[in-house]
Amino acid sequence: MLIEQGDLKMSVAKRCEQIKPFIVMDVMEKIHEMEARGIDVIHMEIGEPDFNVPECVNRVCIEALKQNETCYTNSLGDLRLRRAISEYHKRIYGTTVEPAQILVTNGTSPAMLLLFSALLDPGDEVIVSDPHYACYANFIRYVQGEPVFVKVHEQDGFVYKPEAIREKITPKTKAIFINSPSNPTGTVIPETRMKEIVEVAKEHGLYIVSDEIYHGLTYEGKDHSILEFTDQAFVLNGFSKLFAMTGLRLGYLIAPPKFIRALQVLQQNFFICANSITQLAGAAALTDADKEIQTMRDTYNERREFMIRRLKEMGLSMMVEPTGAFYVFVDFKHISTDSYTLAFDILEKARIGVTPGIDFGANGEGYLRFSYANSLDNLKIGMNRLEEYLKRYA
């Protein structure tokens, strides 16, 4: 891509040309345009909690400012937070994670960038499910790695089959990427299947990268960290989803010890450290927000059950009901196989925002993702509008 300016031709780096747009942002920006014109739209497109942060987070942020806790921290992260993460993993999963294995970042996305920068050489491959969170492949491509997609299917709960992973492994494969509970599908990888995936990784000398950002938002059974089954794994997590701290930008990476120094050097160069105040707020959230987290979880579950029931009443089926995160991924192929066009048609005619499945990979085409991170009253209005749309236009 060349940009002409007088006699000067400026070339945008090729790695930028490989980065695909994040389609849900196209949907949200269109909604903002409509709202600016006074049109009421029900948001079911974006995956952002609609709760305020826990009170302990507010309190600690205010106190940290008063105490001038505004200086650089250790590049790995404030030791108080890393200890809190270590203790949290012991309490929730029964795993031992040393504070020295933890890198704290300004959100989980920077953690992912640092992880793949330290893990992948040009041409190295990472197994990724299809569908998947839209940005995974972009992070891998940005560091000149190659995402290798394995289709996961609705009848299997959008969960990898070990034999399908094996078929895609080559001498260049470096890691298997998992995400449970999943964005966009809301489904959870069963414990037995996680163990099987670990066995595949061990057979081929691969690492597992586990995005656990939706842990704590599981409504049936319990969460299992990949670290319960192997220490040859990287864990991505953060505070945006479970603790409703999206704008505070706080995440972390747990890595095998031999990678920590390389990750730390990258952090020193690219970001220096995470925000000092939000690190202290994160430590408080891990130890003092249990009651508020339970309230959020119960509320999400009520919304989940409502949305699934209403979608089924409209004749929309789910082979495996989602039991985690705050998404329902619904097959609309009987109406259209162009999910992008369908999502915008629904937005224009029904005034509800949904995310086209194509945003999450080729195997997501024909699906729409609905987020229930909105009030039950708004979801009721949105479902009624969708039902009317289906009656009139489908």
Coordinates of C-alpha atoms in Angstrom, one line a residue, residues 48 53 240 244-250 278:
E48 CA -18.5 -5.4 27.8
V53 CA -16.5 -1.9 39.2
S240 CA -12.0 -6.7 32.3
A244 CA -16.1 -5.3 35.0
M245 CA -12.8 -3.3 34.8
T246 CA -12.6 -2.9 31.0
G247 CA -11.4 0.7 31.0
L248 CA -8.9 0.2 33.7
R249 CA -6.9 -2.0 31.4
L250 CA -5.3 -4.6 33.6
T278 CA -5.0 -0.2 38.7

